[in-house]
Amino acid sequence: MDDIIKKRRSIRRFQDRPIAAETLADLFEAARYSPSWGNLQCWELVVVRVAEDKKKLASLLSEKNPAGKCTETAPILLGICGDPQKSGYYKGVQVTRYQHWFLYDLGIISQTLCLKAWEQGLGSVIIGSFDHKAAEEVLQVPSGLELVAIIALGYPDHDPPAPKRREVEEFVHYDRFPMP
Ligand SMILES: Cc1cc2nc3c(=O)[nH]c(=O)nc-3n(C[C@H](O)[C@H](O)[C@H](O)COP(=O)(O)O)c2cc1C
């Protein structure tokens, strides 16, 4: 597990090799077990397979986005959608200071997908920076749901180094934050 967590990298170049239906089924089976607010499981995933649609989605990333090319060439894109009115709400009323707990749930399922994919020999990159509204139109996301991220998925065709991480001492604070 430690190995999978530490070795997983964002992959932005994929082999021209399809992902078997059984592999995808195993991936989604694992994703089912992601934790979520009140176990409400507010997520909906769109599996994008059609080349034309991938091309349209790729055109919605800014030119500077390093995932632009792989959005077009990945064998599969996953549209990570969710219902913004479930997590953090009780009978339609917001119950904490945060309105957008669904983003948290979608982050968790995204991490499950990326780690399980890595275990399966698949690479992935989470893409959050694109024209969300136009992408929702491409994927025909129903009203009441929001498309938050796209995950490009495929067999890795490069082995990038890990970007630098903060040291543990920098972000773990025992008992309380130190006095300023
Ligand atoms: C919420 C989120 C949004 C991201 N959006 C993008 C993106 O739009 N384009 C991209 O190339 N990478 C994107 N990434 C990938 C990060 O750049 C990457 O995870 C980070 O640099 C650490 O590298 P690693 O995943 O290889 O450890 C995103 C990651 C997260 C978690």
Coordinates of C-alpha atoms and ligand atoms in Angstrom, one line a residue:
M1 CA 0.0 0.0 0.0
D2 CA 2.8 2.4 1.0
D3 CA 4.4 1.6 -2.3
I4 CA 1.3 2.4 -4.3
I5 CA 0.8 5.6 -2.5
K6 CA 4.3 6.8 -2.9
K7 CA 5.0 5.5 -6.4
R8 CA 1.7 6.7 -8.0
R9 CA 2.4 9.6 -10.3
S10 CA 0.3 11.8 -12.5
I11 CA 0.7 10.3 -15.9
R12 CA 0.3 12.6 -18.9
R13 CA 1.5 10.3 -21.7
F14 CA -0.3 7.0 -22.4
Q15 CA 0.5 3.9 -24.5
D16 CA -1.8 3.2 -27.4
R17 CA -3.3 0.2 -25.6
P18 CA -6.9 -0.2 -24.7
I19 CA -8.2 -0.9 -21.2
A20 CA -10.1 -4.1 -20.9
A21 CA -13.7 -3.9 -19.7
E22 CA -12.9 -6.3 -16.8
T23 CA -10.1 -4.0 -15.7
L24 CA -12.5 -1.0 -15.6
A25 CA -15.1 -3.1 -13.8
D26 CA -12.5 -4.0 -11.1
L27 CA -11.6 -0.3 -10.8
F28 CA -15.2 0.8 -10.3
E29 CA -15.9 -2.0 -7.9
A30 CA -13.0 -0.7 -5.7
A31 CA -14.3 2.9 -6.1
R32 CA -17.6 1.9 -4.6
Y33 CA -16.0 1.5 -1.2
S34 CA -14.8 5.1 -1.0
P35 CA -16.0 6.9 2.2
S36 CA -18.5 9.7 1.7
W37 CA -20.6 12.1 3.8
G38 CA -23.3 10.1 5.5
N39 CA -22.5 7.3 3.0
L40 CA -24.6 9.3 0.5
Q41 CA -22.2 8.4 -2.3
C42 CA -23.1 11.6 -4.2
W43 CA -20.8 10.7 -7.2
E44 CA -21.7 9.8 -10.8
L45 CA -19.0 8.8 -13.2
V46 CA -19.0 9.2 -17.0
V47 CA -16.7 6.8 -18.9
V48 CA -15.7 8.7 -22.1
R49 CA -14.6 6.4 -24.9
V50 CA -15.5 8.2 -28.1
A51 CA -12.5 9.9 -29.7
E52 CA -14.5 12.9 -30.9
D53 CA -15.7 13.6 -27.3
K54 CA -12.2 13.3 -25.9
K55 CA -11.1 15.8 -28.6
K56 CA -13.9 18.2 -27.6
L57 CA -13.0 17.9 -23.9
A58 CA -9.3 18.4 -24.6
S59 CA -10.1 21.6 -26.5
L60 CA -11.7 22.9 -23.2
L61 CA -8.4 22.9 -21.3
S62 CA -6.3 26.0 -21.5
E63 CA -3.3 25.8 -23.8
K64 CA -1.0 25.9 -20.8
N65 CA -2.6 22.9 -19.1
P66 CA 0.1 20.1 -19.2
A67 CA -2.7 17.5 -19.5
G68 CA -4.0 18.9 -22.8
K69 CA -2.5 16.3 -25.1
C70 CA -3.2 13.3 -23.0
T71 CA -6.9 14.3 -22.6
E72 CA -7.2 13.7 -26.3
T73 CA -5.0 10.5 -26.5
A74 CA -6.0 8.7 -23.3
P75 CA -7.9 5.4 -24.0
I76 CA -10.4 6.5 -21.4
L77 CA -11.5 9.7 -19.7
L78 CA -13.6 9.7 -16.5
G79 CA -15.9 12.6 -15.9
I80 CA -16.2 12.9 -12.1
C81 CA -19.6 14.4 -11.4
G82 CA -21.6 14.8 -8.2
D83 CA -24.7 16.2 -6.6
P84 CA -23.8 19.3 -4.7
Q85 CA -27.0 19.2 -2.6
K86 CA -26.4 16.0 -0.7
S87 CA -23.2 16.0 1.3
G88 CA -23.3 18.5 4.1
Y89 CA -27.0 19.0 4.0
Y90 CA -29.8 17.6 6.1
K91 CA -33.3 17.9 4.8
G92 CA -32.0 20.5 2.3
V93 CA -30.4 22.6 5.1
Q94 CA -26.6 23.2 5.2
V95 CA -25.4 21.8 8.5
T96 CA -21.8 23.0 8.6
R97 CA -19.9 26.2 7.6
Y98 CA -19.0 24.5 4.3
Q99 CA -21.4 24.4 1.4
H100 CA -19.4 22.2 -0.9
W101 CA -18.7 18.9 0.9
F102 CA -19.5 17.1 -2.3
L103 CA -16.1 18.3 -3.6
Y104 CA -14.5 16.4 -0.7
D105 CA -16.4 13.2 -1.5
L106 CA -15.4 13.5 -5.2
G107 CA -11.8 14.1 -4.1
I108 CA -11.9 10.9 -2.1
I109 CA -13.3 8.8 -4.9
S110 CA -10.8 10.3 -7.3
Q111 CA -8.0 9.2 -5.0
T112 CA -9.4 5.7 -4.7
L113 CA -9.6 5.5 -8.5
C114 CA -6.1 6.8 -9.0
L115 CA -4.5 4.4 -6.4
K116 CA -6.5 1.4 -7.6
A117 CA -5.6 2.2 -11.2
W118 CA -1.9 2.4 -10.2
E119 CA -2.2 -1.0 -8.6
Q120 CA -3.6 -2.3 -11.9
G121 CA -0.7 -0.9 -13.8
L122 CA -2.7 2.0 -15.1
G123 CA -1.6 5.6 -14.9
S124 CA -4.0 8.6 -14.4
V125 CA -4.0 12.3 -14.1
I126 CA -6.8 14.3 -12.3
I127 CA -7.7 17.4 -14.4
G128 CA -9.5 20.2 -12.6
S129 CA -8.7 23.2 -14.8
F130 CA -11.0 23.4 -17.8
D131 CA -14.2 25.1 -19.0
H132 CA -16.6 23.2 -16.8
K133 CA -19.8 24.4 -18.3
A134 CA -18.8 23.5 -21.8
A135 CA -17.6 20.1 -20.7
E136 CA -20.9 19.5 -18.9
E137 CA -22.6 20.1 -22.3
V138 CA -20.3 17.6 -24.0
L139 CA -21.1 14.9 -21.4
Q140 CA -24.8 15.9 -21.2
V141 CA -24.6 16.2 -17.4
P142 CA -28.2 16.5 -16.1
S143 CA -29.2 19.6 -14.3
G144 CA -28.7 19.1 -10.5
L145 CA -25.3 17.5 -11.1
E146 CA -22.0 19.1 -11.6
L147 CA -18.9 17.9 -13.4
V148 CA -15.9 18.7 -11.2
A149 CA -12.9 16.8 -12.6
I150 CA -11.8 14.7 -15.5
I151 CA -9.5 11.8 -14.9
A152 CA -7.4 10.6 -17.9
L153 CA -6.6 6.9 -17.6
G154 CA -4.4 4.6 -19.6
Y155 CA -1.2 2.5 -19.5
P156 CA 1.8 4.8 -18.8
D157 CA 4.2 5.7 -21.5
H158 CA 6.6 7.6 -19.2
D159 CA 8.0 7.4 -15.7
P160 CA 8.1 10.9 -14.3
P161 CA 9.9 11.7 -11.1
A162 CA 7.9 12.7 -8.0
P163 CA 7.4 16.4 -7.6
K164 CA 8.9 17.7 -4.4
R165 CA 6.8 17.2 -1.3
R166 CA 6.6 19.2 2.0
E167 CA 8.4 17.6 4.9
V168 CA 6.2 15.9 7.5
E169 CA 7.4 18.4 10.2
E170 CA 6.2 21.3 8.0
F171 CA 2.5 20.2 8.0
V172 CA 2.0 17.9 11.0
H173 CA 1.4 19.7 14.3
Y174 CA 1.2 17.6 17.5
D175 CA -1.4 18.7 20.1
R176 CA -1.8 22.2 18.6
F177 CA -0.3 24.8 16.3
P178 CA 2.8 26.4 17.8
M179 CA 2.4 29.9 19.2
P180 CA 3.0 32.5 16.5
Ligands
LIG1 C1 -7.8 18.6 -7.8 C2 -6.6 18.4 -8.7 C3 -6.6 19.1 -10.0 C4 -5.6 18.9 -10.9 N1 -5.6 19.5 -12.1 C5 -4.7 19.2 -13.0 C6 -4.8 19.8 -14.3 O1 -5.7 20.5 -14.6 N2 -3.8 19.5 -15.2 C7 -2.7 18.7 -14.9 O2 -1.8 18.5 -15.7 N3 -2.6 18.2 -13.6 C8 -3.5 18.4 -12.7 N4 -3.5 17.8 -11.4 C9 -2.3 16.9 -11.1 C10 -1.3 17.6 -10.2 O3 -0.6 18.6 -10.9 C11 -0.4 16.6 -9.5 O4 -1.2 15.7 -8.8 C12 0.7 17.2 -8.6 O5 1.6 18.0 -9.4 C13 1.5 16.1 -7.9 O6 2.1 15.2 -8.8 P1 1.9 13.6 -8.7 O7 0.4 13.4 -8.9 O8 2.7 13.0 -9.8 O9 2.3 13.2 -7.4 C14 -4.5 18.0 -10.5 C15 -4.5 17.4 -9.3 C16 -5.5 17.5 -8.4 C17 -5.5 16.8 -7.1

